[in-house]
Tab-separated table of C-alpha atoms in Angstrom:
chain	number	residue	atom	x	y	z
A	1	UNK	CA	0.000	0.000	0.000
A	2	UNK	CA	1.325	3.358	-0.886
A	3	UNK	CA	2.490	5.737	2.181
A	4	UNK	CA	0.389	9.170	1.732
A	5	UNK	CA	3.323	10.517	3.650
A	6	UNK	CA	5.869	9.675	0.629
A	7	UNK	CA	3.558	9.680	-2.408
A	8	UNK	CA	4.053	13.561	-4.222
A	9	UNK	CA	0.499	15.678	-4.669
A	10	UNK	CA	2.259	19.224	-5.573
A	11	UNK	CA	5.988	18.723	-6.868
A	12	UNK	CA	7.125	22.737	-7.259
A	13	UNK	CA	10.898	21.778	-6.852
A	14	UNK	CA	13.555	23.445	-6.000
A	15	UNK	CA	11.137	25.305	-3.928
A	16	UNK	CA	8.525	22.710	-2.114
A	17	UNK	CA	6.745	19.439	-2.539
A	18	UNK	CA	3.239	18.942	-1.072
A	19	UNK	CA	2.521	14.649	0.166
A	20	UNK	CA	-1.049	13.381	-0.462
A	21	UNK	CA	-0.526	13.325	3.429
A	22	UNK	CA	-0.536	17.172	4.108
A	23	UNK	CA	3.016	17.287	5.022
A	24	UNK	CA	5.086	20.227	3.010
A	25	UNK	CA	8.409	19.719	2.472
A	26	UNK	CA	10.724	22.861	1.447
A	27	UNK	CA	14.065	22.768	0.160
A	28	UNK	CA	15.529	26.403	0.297
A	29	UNK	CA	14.833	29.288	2.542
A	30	UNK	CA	14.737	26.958	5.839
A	31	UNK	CA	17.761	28.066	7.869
A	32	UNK	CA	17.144	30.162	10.726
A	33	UNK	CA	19.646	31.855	12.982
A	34	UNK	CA	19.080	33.211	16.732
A	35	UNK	CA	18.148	36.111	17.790
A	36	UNK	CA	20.830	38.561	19.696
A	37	UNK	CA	23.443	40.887	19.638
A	38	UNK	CA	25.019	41.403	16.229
A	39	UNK	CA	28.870	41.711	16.683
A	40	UNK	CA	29.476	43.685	13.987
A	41	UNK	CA	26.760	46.231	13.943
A	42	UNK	CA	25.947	45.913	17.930
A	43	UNK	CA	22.210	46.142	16.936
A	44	UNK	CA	19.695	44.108	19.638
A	45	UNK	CA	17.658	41.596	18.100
A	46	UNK	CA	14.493	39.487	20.087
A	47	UNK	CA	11.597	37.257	18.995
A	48	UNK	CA	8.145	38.178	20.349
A	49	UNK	CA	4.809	36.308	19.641
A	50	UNK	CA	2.572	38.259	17.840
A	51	UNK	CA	-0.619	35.942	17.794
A	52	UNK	CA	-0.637	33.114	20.075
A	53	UNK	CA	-3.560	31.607	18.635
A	54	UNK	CA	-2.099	31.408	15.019
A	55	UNK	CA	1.412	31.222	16.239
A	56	UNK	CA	2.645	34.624	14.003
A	57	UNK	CA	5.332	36.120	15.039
A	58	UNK	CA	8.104	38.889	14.231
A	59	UNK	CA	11.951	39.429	15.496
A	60	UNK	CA	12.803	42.910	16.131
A	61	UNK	CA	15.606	44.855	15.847
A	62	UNK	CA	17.072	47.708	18.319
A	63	UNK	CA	20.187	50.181	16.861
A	64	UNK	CA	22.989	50.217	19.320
A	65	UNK	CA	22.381	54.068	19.525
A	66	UNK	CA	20.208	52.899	22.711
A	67	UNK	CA	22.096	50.937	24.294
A	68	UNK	CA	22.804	50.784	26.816
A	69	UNK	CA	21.033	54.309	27.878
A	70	UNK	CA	18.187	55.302	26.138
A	71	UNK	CA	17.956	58.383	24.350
A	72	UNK	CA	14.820	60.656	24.115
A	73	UNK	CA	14.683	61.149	21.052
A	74	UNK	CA	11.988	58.256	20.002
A	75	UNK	CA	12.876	56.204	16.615
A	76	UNK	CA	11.207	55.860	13.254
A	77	UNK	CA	9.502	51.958	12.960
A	78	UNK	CA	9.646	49.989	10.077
A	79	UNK	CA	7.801	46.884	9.576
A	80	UNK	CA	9.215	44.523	7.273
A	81	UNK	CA	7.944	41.396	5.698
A	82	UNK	CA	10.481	38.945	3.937
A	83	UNK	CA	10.435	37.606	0.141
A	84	UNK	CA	9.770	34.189	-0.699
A	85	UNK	CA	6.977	33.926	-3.433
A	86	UNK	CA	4.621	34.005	0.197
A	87	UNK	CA	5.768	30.314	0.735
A	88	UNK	CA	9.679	30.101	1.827
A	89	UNK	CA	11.916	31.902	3.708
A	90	UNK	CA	11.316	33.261	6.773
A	91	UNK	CA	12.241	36.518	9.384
A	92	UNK	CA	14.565	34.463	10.958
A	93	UNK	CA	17.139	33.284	8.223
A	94	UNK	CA	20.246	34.455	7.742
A	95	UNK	CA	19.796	36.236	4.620
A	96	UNK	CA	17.059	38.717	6.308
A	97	UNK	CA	18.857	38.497	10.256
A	98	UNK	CA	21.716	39.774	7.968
A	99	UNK	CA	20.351	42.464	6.137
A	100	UNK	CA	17.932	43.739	8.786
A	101	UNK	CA	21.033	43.957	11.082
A	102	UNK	CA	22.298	46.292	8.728
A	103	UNK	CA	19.462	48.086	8.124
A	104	UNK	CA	18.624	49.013	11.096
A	105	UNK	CA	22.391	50.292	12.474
A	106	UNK	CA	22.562	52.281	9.371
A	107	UNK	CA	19.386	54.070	9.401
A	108	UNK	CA	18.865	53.947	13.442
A	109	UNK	CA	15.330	52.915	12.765
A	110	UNK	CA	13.633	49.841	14.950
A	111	UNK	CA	12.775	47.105	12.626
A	112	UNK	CA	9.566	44.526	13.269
A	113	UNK	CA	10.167	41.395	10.880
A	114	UNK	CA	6.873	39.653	10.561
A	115	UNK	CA	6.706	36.354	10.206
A	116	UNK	CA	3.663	35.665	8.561
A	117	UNK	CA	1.749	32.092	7.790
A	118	UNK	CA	3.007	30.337	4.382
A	119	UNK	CA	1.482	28.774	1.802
A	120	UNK	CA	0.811	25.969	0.816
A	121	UNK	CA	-0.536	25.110	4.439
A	122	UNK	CA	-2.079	28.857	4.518
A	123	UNK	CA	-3.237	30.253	1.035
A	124	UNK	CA	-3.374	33.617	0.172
A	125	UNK	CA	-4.899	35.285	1.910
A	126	UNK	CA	-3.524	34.340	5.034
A	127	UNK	CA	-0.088	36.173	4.858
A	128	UNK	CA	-2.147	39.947	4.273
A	129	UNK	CA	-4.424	39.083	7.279
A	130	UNK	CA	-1.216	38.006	9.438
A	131	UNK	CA	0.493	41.018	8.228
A	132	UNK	CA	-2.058	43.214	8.585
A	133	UNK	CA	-2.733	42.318	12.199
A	134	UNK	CA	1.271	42.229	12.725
A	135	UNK	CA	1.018	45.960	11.705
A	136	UNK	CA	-1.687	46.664	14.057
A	137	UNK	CA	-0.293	45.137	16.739
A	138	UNK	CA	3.353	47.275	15.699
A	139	UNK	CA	0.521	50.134	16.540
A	140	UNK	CA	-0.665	49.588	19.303
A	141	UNK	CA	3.077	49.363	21.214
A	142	UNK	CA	2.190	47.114	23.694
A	143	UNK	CA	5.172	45.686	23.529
A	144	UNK	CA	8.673	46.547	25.268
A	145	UNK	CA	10.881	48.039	23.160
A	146	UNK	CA	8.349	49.247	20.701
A	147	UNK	CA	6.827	51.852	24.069
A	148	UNK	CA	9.822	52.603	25.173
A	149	UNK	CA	11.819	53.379	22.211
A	150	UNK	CA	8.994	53.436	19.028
A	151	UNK	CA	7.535	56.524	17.490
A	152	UNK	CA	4.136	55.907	16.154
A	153	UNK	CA	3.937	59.123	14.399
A	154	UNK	CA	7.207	57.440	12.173
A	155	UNK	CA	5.528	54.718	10.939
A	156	UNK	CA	7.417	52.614	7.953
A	157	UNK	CA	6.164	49.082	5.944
A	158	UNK	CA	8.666	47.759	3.351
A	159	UNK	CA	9.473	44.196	1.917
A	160	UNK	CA	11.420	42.608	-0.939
A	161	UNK	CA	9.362	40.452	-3.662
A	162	UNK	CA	6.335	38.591	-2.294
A	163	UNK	CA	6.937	41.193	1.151
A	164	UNK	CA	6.620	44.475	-1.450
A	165	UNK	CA	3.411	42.744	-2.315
A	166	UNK	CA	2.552	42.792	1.423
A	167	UNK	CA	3.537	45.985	1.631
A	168	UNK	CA	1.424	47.609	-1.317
A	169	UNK	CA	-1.755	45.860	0.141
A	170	UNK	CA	-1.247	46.961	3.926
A	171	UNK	CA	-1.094	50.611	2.230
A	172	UNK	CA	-3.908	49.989	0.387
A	173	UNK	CA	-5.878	48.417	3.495
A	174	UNK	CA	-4.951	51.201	6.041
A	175	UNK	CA	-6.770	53.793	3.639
A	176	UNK	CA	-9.583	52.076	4.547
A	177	UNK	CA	-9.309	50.966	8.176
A	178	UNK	CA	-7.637	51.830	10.916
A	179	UNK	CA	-3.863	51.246	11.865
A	180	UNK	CA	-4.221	52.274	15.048
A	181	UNK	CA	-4.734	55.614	17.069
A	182	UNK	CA	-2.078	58.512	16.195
A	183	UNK	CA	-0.361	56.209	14.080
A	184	UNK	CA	0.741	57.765	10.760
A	185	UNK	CA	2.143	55.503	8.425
A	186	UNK	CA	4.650	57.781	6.926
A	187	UNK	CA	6.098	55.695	3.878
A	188	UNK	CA	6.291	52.554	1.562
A	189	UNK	CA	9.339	50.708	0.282
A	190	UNK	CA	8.594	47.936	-2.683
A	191	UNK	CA	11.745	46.290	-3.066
A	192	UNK	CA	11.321	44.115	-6.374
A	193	UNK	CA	7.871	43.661	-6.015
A	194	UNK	CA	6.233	40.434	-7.032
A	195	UNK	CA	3.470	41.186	-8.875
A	196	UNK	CA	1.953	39.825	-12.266
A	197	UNK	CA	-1.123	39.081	-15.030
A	198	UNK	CA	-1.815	37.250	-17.771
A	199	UNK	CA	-1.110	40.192	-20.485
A	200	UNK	CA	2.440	41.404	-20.466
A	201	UNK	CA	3.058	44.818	-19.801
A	202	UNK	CA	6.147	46.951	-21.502
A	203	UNK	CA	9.213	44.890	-22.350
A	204	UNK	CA	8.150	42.149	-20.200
A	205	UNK	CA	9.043	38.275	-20.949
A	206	UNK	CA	6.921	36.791	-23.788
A	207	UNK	CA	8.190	33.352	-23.509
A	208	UNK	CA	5.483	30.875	-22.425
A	209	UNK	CA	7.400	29.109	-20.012
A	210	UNK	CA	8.417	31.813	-17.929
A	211	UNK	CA	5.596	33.245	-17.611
A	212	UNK	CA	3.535	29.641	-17.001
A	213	UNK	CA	5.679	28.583	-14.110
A	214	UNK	CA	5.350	32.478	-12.263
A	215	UNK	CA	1.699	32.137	-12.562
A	216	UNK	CA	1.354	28.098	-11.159
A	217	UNK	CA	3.390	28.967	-8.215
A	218	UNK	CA	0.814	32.071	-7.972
A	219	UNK	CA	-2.167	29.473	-8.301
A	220	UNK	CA	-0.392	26.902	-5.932
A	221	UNK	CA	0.053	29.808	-2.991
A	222	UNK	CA	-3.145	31.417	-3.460
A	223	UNK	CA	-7.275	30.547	-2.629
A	224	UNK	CA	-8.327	28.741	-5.915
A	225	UNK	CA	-10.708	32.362	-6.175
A	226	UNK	CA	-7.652	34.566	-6.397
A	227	UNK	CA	-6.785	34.156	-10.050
A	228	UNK	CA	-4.021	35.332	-11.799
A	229	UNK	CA	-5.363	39.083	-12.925
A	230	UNK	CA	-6.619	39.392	-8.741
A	231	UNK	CA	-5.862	42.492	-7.686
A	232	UNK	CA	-3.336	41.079	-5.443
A	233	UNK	CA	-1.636	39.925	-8.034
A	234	UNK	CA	-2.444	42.621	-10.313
A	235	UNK	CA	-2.555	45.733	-8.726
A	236	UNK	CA	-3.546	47.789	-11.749
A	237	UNK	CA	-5.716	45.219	-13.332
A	238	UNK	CA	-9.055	46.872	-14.767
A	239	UNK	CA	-11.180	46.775	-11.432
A	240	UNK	CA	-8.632	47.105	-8.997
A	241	UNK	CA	-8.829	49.381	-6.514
A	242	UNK	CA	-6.901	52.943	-7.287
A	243	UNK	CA	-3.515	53.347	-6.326
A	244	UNK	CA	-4.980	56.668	-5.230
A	245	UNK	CA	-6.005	55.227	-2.393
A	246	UNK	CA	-2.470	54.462	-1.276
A	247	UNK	CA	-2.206	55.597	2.714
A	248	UNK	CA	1.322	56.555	3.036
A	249	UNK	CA	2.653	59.799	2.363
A	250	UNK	CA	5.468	58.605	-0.095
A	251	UNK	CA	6.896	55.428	-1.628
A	252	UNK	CA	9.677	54.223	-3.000
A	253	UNK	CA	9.219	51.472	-5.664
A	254	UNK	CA	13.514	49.389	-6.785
A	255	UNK	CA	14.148	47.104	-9.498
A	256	UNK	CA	16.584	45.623	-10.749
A	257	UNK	CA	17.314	45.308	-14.815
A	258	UNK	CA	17.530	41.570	-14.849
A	259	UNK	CA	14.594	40.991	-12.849
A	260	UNK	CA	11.918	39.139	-14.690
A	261	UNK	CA	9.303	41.376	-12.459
A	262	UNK	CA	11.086	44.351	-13.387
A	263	UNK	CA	8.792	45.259	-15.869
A	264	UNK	CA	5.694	45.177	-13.488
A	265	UNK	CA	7.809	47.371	-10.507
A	266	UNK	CA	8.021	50.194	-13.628
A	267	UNK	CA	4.471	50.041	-14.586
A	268	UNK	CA	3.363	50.003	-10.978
A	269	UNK	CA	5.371	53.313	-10.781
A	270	UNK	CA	4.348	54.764	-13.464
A	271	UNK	CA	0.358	53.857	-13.171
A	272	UNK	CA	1.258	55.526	-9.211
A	273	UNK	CA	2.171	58.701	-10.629
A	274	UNK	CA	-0.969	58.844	-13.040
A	275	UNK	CA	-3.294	57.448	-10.325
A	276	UNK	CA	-3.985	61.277	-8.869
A	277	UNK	CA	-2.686	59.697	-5.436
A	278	UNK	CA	-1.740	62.816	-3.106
A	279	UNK	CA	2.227	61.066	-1.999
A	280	UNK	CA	5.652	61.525	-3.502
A	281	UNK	CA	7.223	58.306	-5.259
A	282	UNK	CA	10.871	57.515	-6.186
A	283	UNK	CA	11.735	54.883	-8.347
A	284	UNK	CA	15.350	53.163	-7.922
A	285	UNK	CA	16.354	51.608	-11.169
A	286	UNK	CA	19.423	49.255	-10.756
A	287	UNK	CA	21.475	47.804	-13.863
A	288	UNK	CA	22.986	44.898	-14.541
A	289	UNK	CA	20.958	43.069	-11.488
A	290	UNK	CA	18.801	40.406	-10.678
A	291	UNK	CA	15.981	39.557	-8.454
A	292	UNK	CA	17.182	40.635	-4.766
A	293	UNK	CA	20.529	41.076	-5.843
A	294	UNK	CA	21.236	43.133	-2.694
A	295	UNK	CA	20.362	40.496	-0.508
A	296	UNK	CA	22.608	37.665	-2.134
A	297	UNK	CA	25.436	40.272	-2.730
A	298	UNK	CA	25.184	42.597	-0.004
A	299	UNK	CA	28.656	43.355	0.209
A	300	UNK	CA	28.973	44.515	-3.425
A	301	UNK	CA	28.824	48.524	-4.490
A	302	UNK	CA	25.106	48.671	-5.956
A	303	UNK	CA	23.697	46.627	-3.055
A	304	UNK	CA	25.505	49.624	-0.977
A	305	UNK	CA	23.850	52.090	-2.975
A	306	UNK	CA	20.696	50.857	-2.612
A	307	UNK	CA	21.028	50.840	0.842
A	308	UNK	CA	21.885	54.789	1.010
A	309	UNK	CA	18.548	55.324	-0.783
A	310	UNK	CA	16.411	53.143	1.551
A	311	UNK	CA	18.715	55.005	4.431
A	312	UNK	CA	17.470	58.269	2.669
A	313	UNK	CA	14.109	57.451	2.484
A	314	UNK	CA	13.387	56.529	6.101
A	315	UNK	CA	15.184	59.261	7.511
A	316	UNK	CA	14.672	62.028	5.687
């Protein structure tokens, strides 16, 4: 008799397989690394449960600036939410611990990494609910550091990828509920932002293949009612809600020339600017670079230049 636990339902290798039993197995994005002090930036890092019922979660990030006395002057908050096409990677791997590390000593913001719920045991929409409830809680500043140290006035949501998705729907969603009292969210960063649709756009990829395989792992991570042109995919699909409606005051939208989703960042951009929405947006164009680049090369002079525009943005 065949073992449900062993026979393949989903195979979406190199990313994850799905068994006829339920179990998910992943093969990249699973290495996680404990929180702490960061030896060569000094910045604090600690895991906190956001939702005990769902088990959601974030690790967050203090600038040695505080430490050890604290200063008066409150600091800026950005809430971040990782890449991953919404089902690998998490806030704790060493890729984000890394970067957010970094981050955070170099623009002496604190930093809430949210780790939402992942598909495929949590379709869309799970990771926007978890997010968006992540964000309120960041609000609220119920916890520790985030009282003592947070200024909700200096409110920040970014991500790279599937987390820029996030990030453009939490903006979207706080124009039409409530963050949280005196909470202003102040700005949007899409690094590389996954999004797609059926009909190219611009000098997009043509080639069937490509574009088949971005849209099954779309279908395979999302309820079987969220379709490839769903606004959540599709941000400026015909019906989707109006960029107008953004929240933030200003946004900054990267990509990277050899992205295959660099195409969609542009027209995001540019359908931003036309949308009448009241906000300043930058765009960050970066040549001769892939998907993420600046988290797989971090060391290397365009990753650092990226980083002095994301710097820029949150403090200025």
């Amino acid at each position: 008799m065949a073992n449900p636990d062993t026979e393949i339902l989903i195979d979406f290798y190199p990313r994850f397989r799905t068994y006829k039993s339920g179990r998910v197995e992943r093969f990249v994005g699973t290495e996680t690394i404990p929180a702490g002090v960061d030896p060569s930036t000094g910045v604090y890092s600690k895991d906190v449960v956001i939702l005990p019922d769902s088990g959601v979660s974030a690790r967050l990030y203090l600038p040695p600036l505080l430490q050890p006395q604290p200063q008066t002057q409150l600091l800026p908050v950005l809430v971040y939410f990782h890449g991953g096409g919404f089902c690998i990677e998490s806030a704790f791997s060493p890729t984000y611990h890394s970067y957010l590390n970094s981050l955070a000593a170099n623009a002496s913001v604190l930093i809430v990494s949210v780790n939402y719920r992942r598909a495929p045991e949590h379709l869309l929409p799970t990771a926007y609910n978890d997010s968006w409830e992540a964000l309120r809680w960041v609000a609220s500043l119920s916890e520790e550091w985030l009282g003592s140290y947070g200024d909700s006035s200096r409110v920040f949501i970014a991500g790279d990828s599937a987390g820029g998705n996030i990030a453009h729907q939490l903006a979207l969603r706080a124009g039409r509920e409530t963050v949280g009292d005196g909470v202003e969210l102040r700005g949007a960063i899409l690094v590389h932002p996954y999004f797609w649709g059926t009909s190219p756009v611009g000098e997009e990829t043509r080639d069937t293949v490509t574009r088949s395989r971005i849209e099954w792992l779309w279908k395979m991570t999302a309820a079987p009612e969220m379709g490839v042109d769903h606004p959540c995919f599709n941000p400026v699909v015909e019906g989707a809600p109006s960029l107008a409606r953004l929240a933030c005051g200003r946004a900054l939208v990267c990509v990277a020339s050899e992205d295959t989703f660099r195409e969609r960042g542009r027209h995001y951009y540019k359908q931003l600017v036309g949308s009448g929405w009241g906000g300043m947006v930058e765009l960050l164009e970066t040549e001769g670079e892939g998907h993420v680049f600046h988290l797989k090369k971090p060391g290397c002079a365009k990753a650092l230049e990226m980083m002095n525009v994301v710097v820029a943005f949150l403090n200025s």
